[in-house]
Coordinates of C-alpha atoms in Angstrom, one line a residue:
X1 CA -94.8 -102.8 156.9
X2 CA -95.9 -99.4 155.2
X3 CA -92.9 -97.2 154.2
X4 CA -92.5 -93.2 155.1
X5 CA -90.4 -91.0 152.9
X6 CA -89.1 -87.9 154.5
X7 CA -87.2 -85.0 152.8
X8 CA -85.0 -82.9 155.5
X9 CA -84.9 -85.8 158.3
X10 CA -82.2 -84.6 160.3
X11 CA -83.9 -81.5 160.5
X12 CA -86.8 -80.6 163.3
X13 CA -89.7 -81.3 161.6
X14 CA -88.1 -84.2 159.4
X15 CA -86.5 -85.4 162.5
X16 CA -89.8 -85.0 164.8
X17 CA -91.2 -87.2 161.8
X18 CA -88.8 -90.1 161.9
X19 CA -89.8 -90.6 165.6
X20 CA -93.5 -90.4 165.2
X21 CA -93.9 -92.6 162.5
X22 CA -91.1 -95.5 163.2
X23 CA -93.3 -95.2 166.8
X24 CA -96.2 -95.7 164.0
X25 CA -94.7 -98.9 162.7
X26 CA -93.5 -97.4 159.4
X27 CA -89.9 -98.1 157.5
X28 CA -88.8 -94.4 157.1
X29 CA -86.8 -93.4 154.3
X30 CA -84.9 -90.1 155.8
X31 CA -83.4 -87.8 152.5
X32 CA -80.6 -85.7 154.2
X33 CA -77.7 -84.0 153.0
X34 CA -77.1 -81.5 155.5
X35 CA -77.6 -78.6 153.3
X36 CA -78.4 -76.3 156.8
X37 CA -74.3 -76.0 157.5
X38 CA -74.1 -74.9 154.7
X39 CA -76.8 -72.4 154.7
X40 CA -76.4 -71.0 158.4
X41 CA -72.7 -72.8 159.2
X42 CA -71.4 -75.6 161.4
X43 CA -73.6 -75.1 164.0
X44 CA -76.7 -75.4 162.5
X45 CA -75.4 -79.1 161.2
X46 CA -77.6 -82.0 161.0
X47 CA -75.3 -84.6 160.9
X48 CA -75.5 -85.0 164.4
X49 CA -79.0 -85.4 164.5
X50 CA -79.1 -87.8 161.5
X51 CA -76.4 -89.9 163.2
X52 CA -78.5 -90.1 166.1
X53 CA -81.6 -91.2 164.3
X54 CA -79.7 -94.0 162.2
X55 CA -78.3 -95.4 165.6
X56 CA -82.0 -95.3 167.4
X57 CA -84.0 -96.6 164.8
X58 CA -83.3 -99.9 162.7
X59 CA -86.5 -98.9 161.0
X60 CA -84.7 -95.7 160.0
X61 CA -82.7 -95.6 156.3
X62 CA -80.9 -92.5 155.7
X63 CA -80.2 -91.9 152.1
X64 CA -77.4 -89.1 151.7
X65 CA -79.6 -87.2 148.7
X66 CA -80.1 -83.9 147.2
X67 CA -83.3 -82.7 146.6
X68 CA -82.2 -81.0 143.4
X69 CA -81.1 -84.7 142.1
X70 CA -84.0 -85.7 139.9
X71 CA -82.6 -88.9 138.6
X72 CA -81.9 -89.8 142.7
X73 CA -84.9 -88.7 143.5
X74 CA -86.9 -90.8 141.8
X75 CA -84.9 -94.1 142.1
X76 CA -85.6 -93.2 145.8
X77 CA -89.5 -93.3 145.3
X78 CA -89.5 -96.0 142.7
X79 CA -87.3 -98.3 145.1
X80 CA -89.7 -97.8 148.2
X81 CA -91.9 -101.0 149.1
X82 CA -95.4 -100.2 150.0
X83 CA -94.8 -96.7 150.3
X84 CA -98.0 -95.0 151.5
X85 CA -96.7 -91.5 153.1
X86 CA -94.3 -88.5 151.4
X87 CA -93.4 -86.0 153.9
X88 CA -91.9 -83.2 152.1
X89 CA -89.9 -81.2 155.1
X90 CA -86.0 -80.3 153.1
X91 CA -86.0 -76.7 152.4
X92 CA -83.8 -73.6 152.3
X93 CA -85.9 -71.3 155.1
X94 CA -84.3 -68.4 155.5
X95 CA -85.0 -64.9 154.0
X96 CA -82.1 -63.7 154.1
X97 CA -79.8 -66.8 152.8
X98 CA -82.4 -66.6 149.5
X99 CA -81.5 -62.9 148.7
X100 CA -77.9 -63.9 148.8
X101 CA -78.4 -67.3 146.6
X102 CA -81.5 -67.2 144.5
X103 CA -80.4 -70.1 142.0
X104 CA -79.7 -72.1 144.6
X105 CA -83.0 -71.0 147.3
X106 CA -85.3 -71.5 143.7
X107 CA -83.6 -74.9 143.3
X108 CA -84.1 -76.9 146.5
X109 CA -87.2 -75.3 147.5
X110 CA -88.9 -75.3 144.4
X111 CA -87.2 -77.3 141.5
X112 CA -87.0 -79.7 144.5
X113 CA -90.2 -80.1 145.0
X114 CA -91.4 -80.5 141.6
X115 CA -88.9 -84.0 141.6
X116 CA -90.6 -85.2 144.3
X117 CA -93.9 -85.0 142.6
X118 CA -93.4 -86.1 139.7
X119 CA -91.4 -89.0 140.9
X120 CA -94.9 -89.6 143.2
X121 CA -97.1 -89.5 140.7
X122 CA -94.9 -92.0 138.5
X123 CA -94.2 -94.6 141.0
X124 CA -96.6 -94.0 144.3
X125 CA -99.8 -91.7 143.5
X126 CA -101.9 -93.3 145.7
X127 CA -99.0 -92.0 148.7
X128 CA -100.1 -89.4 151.1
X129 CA -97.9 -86.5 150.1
X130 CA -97.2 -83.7 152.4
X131 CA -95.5 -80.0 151.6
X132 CA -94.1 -78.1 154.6
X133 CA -95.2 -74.5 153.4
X134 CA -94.9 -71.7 154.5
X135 CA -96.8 -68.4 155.6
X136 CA -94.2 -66.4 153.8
X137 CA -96.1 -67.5 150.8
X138 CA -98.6 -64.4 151.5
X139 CA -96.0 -62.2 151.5
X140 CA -96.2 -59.0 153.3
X141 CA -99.8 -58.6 152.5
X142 CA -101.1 -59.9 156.9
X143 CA -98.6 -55.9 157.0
X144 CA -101.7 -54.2 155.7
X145 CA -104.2 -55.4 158.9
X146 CA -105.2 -52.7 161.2
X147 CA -103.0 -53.5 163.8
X148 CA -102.7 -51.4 166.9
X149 CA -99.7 -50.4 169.3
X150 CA -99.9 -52.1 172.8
X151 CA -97.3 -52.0 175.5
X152 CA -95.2 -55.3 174.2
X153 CA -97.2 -56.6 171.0
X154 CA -98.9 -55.4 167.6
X155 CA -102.5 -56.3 168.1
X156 CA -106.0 -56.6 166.1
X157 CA -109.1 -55.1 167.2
X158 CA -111.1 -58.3 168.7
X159 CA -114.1 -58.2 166.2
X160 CA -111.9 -58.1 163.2
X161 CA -111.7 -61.5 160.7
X162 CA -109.1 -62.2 161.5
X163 CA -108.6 -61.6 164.8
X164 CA -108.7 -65.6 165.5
X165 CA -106.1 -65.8 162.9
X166 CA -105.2 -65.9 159.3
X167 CA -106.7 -68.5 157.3
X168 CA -106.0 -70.0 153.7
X169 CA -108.7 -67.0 151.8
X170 CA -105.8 -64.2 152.2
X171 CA -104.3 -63.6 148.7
X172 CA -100.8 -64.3 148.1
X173 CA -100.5 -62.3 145.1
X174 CA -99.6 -58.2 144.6
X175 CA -97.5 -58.3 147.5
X176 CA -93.4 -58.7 148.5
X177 CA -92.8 -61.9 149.9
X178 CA -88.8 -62.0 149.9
X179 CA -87.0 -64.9 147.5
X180 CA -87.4 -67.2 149.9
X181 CA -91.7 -67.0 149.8
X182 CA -91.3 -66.9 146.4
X183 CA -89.4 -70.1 145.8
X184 CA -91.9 -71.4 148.7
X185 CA -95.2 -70.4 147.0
X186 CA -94.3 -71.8 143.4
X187 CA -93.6 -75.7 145.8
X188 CA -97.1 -74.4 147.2
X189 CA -98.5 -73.5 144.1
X190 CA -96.9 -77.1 142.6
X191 CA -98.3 -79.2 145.3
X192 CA -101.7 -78.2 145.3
X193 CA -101.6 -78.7 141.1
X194 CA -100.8 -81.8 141.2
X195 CA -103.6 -82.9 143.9
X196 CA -106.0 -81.1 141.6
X197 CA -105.2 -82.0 137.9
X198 CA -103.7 -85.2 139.0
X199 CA -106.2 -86.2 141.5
X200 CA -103.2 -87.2 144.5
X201 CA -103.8 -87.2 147.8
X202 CA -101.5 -83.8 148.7
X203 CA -101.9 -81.2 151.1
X204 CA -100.3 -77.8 152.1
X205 CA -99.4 -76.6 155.8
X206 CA -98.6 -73.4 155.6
X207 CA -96.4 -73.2 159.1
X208 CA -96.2 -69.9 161.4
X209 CA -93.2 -70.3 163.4
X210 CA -92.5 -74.1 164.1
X211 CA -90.1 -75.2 166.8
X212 CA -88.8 -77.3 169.7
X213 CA -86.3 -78.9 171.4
X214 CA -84.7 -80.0 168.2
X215 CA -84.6 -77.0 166.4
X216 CA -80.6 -75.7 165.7
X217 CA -81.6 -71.6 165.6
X218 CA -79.4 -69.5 164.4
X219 CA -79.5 -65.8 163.6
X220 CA -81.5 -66.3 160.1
X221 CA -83.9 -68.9 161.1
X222 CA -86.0 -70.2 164.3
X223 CA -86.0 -67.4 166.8
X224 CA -87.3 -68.8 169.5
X225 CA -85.0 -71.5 169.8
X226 CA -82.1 -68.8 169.0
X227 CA -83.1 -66.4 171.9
X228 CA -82.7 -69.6 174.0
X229 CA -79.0 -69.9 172.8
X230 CA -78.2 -66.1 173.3
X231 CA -79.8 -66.3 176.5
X232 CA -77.1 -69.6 177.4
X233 CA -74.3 -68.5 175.7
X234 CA -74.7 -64.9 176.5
X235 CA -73.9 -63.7 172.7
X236 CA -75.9 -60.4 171.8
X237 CA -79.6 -60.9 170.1
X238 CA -80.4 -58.8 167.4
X239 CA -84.1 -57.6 166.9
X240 CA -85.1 -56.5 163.7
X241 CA -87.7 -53.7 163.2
X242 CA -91.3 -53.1 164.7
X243 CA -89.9 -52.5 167.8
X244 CA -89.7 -56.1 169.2
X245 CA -93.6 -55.6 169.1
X246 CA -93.9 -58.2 166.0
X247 CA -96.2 -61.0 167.0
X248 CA -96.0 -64.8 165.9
X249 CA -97.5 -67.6 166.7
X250 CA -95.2 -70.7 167.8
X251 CA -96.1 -74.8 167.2
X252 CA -93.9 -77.1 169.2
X253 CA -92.9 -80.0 166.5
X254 CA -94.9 -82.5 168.3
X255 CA -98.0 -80.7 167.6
X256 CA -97.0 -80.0 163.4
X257 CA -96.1 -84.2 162.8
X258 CA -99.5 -84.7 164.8
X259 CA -101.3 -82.4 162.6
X260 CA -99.6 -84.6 159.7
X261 CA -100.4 -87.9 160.9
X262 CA -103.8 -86.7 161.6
X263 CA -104.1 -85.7 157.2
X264 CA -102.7 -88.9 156.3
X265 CA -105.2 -91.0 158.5
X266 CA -108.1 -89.4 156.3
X267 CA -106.1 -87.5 153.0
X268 CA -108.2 -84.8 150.9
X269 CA -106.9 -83.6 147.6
X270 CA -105.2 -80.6 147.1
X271 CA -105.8 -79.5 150.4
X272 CA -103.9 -75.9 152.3
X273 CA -104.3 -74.9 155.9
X274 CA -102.6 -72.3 158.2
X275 CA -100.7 -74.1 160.5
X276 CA -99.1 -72.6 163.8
X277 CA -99.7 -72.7 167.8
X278 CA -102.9 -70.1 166.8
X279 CA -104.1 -67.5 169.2
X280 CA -103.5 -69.3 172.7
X281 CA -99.6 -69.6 171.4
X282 CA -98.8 -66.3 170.1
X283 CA -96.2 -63.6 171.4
X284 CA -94.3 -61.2 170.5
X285 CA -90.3 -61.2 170.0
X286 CA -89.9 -59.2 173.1
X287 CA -92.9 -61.0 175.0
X288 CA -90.6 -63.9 173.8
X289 CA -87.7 -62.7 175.3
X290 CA -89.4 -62.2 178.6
X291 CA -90.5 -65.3 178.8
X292 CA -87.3 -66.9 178.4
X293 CA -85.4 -64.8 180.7
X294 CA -88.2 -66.8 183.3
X295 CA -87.7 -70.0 182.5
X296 CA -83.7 -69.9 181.9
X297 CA -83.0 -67.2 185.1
X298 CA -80.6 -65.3 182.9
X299 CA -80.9 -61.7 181.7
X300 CA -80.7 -61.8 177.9
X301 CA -78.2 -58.8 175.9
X302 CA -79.8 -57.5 173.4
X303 CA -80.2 -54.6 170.7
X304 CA -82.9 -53.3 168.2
X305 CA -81.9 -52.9 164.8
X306 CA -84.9 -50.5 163.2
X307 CA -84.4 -51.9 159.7
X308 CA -86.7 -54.6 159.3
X309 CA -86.7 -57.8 157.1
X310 CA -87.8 -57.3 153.8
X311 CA -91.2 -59.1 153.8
X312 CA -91.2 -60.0 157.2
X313 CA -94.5 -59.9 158.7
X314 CA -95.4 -57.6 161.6
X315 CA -98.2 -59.7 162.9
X316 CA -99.4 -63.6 161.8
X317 CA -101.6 -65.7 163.9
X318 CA -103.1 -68.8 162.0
X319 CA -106.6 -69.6 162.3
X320 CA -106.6 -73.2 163.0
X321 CA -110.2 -73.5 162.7
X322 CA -110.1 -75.0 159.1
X323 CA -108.1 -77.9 159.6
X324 CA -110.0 -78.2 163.0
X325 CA -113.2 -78.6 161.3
X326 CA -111.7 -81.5 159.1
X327 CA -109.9 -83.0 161.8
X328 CA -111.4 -82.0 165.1
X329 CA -109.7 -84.1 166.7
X330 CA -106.2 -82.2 167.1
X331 CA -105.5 -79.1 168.6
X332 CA -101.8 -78.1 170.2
X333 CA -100.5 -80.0 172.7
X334 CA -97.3 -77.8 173.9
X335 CA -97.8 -74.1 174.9
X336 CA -94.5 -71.7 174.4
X337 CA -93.7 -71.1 177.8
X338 CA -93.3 -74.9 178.0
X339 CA -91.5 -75.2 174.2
X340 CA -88.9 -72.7 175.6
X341 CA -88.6 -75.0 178.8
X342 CA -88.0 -77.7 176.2
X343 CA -85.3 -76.0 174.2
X344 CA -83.4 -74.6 177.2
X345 CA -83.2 -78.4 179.2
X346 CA -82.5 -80.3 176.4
X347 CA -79.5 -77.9 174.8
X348 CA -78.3 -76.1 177.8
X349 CA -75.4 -78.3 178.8
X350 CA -73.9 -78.3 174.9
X351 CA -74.7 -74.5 174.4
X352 CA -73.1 -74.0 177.6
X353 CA -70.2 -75.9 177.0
X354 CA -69.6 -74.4 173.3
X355 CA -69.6 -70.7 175.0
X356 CA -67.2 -72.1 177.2
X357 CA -64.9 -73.3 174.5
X358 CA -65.0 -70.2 172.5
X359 CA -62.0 -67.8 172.0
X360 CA -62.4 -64.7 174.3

């Protein structure tokens, strides 16, 4: 039986992973050491999730391991029987957690990294390995498109290059991409070295805004699943900047381990694609918020705050078309009117229940 090592199981793309791949027939090794409650607090724990996983799955083995533990790290990789498949998904993903840790935002998501690779190349070379990036690794550079006002969303003019979406030939350099895209560019940067000078099997996804059902938002990070929670628990929702007009593009989990599984049936070297829900999945934050004021029948509270995140992008759409033409058989699966339908039944009754308990 092949074996699956994922980094970040408990969270909702390492999680979404464990699933698809014991499914697969795969033993899955799941690193977890609930570093998100400490990033975002107790209520973006994985423990939960992580519990449930070890009590579904015989085929799961969670290993309570740091990232940042070299020597751990590669016991882990050297231990692994017939280990075919390295799903790198453990990160610190948040703007503005980085600007208020740097050591620490550098460490897991880039020192990190570079353990897991090197243990790889040591001990399993021939191992499909797989980096959750990031498009925060182009910094603010998709601000400097020609983007146009409408009534609830920035927009490109339809004949522009990118009007499809962003793909893989925007620079990443010159331009402010926050702590966090920088810690997330030198893992990029790392992962596509060693499938070029190395000759591994490695590949890239540069994510959009990646989400579901599983996905514990908070304030800092995942904002569709967050708007869900406000919209339950009736707590405010902060916008920041652009007017609520900022537009992303949202891929339900499902559709990113697809995407994964789809690499790993035919690896390249060194390989880096866009990766989000693409044209046919984008909206803007307050297109977002109308949207789930539909599907959850509750009006949502909520302020603008003008000050926008440093680096944060006003307007990203991948192209998909790249990956597409390598593996034309995937596409995404889940729209975002349905994602937020997903978020909303599965974590309505515990949201609900939380507000419920709360102090007045």
């Amino acid at each position: 039986m092949p074996t699956a090592l994922v980094t970040g199981a408990g969270g909702l793309i390492g999680s979404e992973c464990v699933r698809h791949f014991v499914h697969r027939g795969f033993d899955v090794i799941g690193v977890e050491n609930d570093m998100r409650a400490q990033y975002f607090g107790r209520a973006a724990s994985t423990k939960a999730a992580t519990a449930k996983l070890t009590a579904i799955f015989p085929e799961f083995h969670h290993a309570q391991v740091d990232v940042r533990d070299e020597a751990a790290i590669d016991g882990l990789v050297s231990g692994a029987r017939d280990l075919e498949l390295i799903i790198h998904a453990a990160a610190q993903p948040s703007h503005d957690w980085a600007a208020s840790d740097p050591k620490t935002d550098f460490a897991v998501n880039a020192t990190g990294t570079l353990n897991l690779l090197e243990a790889t190349r040591h001990h399993a070379p021939d191992a499909t390995f797989i980096f959750m990036s990031t498009n925060k690794v182009y910094g603010d550079r998709p601000n400097e498109l020609p983007l146009v006002e409408l009534r609830s969303r920035l927009e490109l003019d339809p004949k522009h290059r990118y009007f499809e979406g962003i793909d893989p030939s925007m620079p990443i350099d010159r331009s402010l991409h926050s702590l966090f895209g920088v810690s997330k560019a030198a893992a990029d940067l790392m992962v596509q070295e060693y499938g070029r000078y190395f000759g591994m099997p490695t590949v890239c996804f540069r994510g959009g805004c990646l989400t579901g059902p599983n996905h514990a938002g908070t304030q800092l990070h995942g904002f569709l699943s967050y708007i869900v929670r406000c919209a339950v628990t009736g707590d405010p929702y902060t916008v920041f900047g652009h007017g609520g007009k900022q537009v992303r593009d949202n891929l339900h989990s499902a559709d990113v381990v697809a995407a994964f599984d789809a690499f790993h049936a035919a690896p390249r070297t060194g390989a880096v694609f866009n990766l989000g829900g693409g044209r046919a999945n984008s909206c803007s934050v307050l297109e977002a918020i109308e949207l789930c004021e539909q599907v959850t029948g509750r009006s949502l509270t909520w302020r603008l705050d003008e000050t926008a995140r440093k680096g944060d992008h006003r307007w990203w759409i991948s192209d998909l078309r790249p990956f597409q033409e390598h593996y034309p058989e995937w596409r995404p699966l889940v729209g975002v009117r349905e994602t937020i339908r997903e978020i909303h039944k599965r974590n309505a009754e515990s949201w609900g229940a939380v507000a419920a308990e709360a102090p007045p």
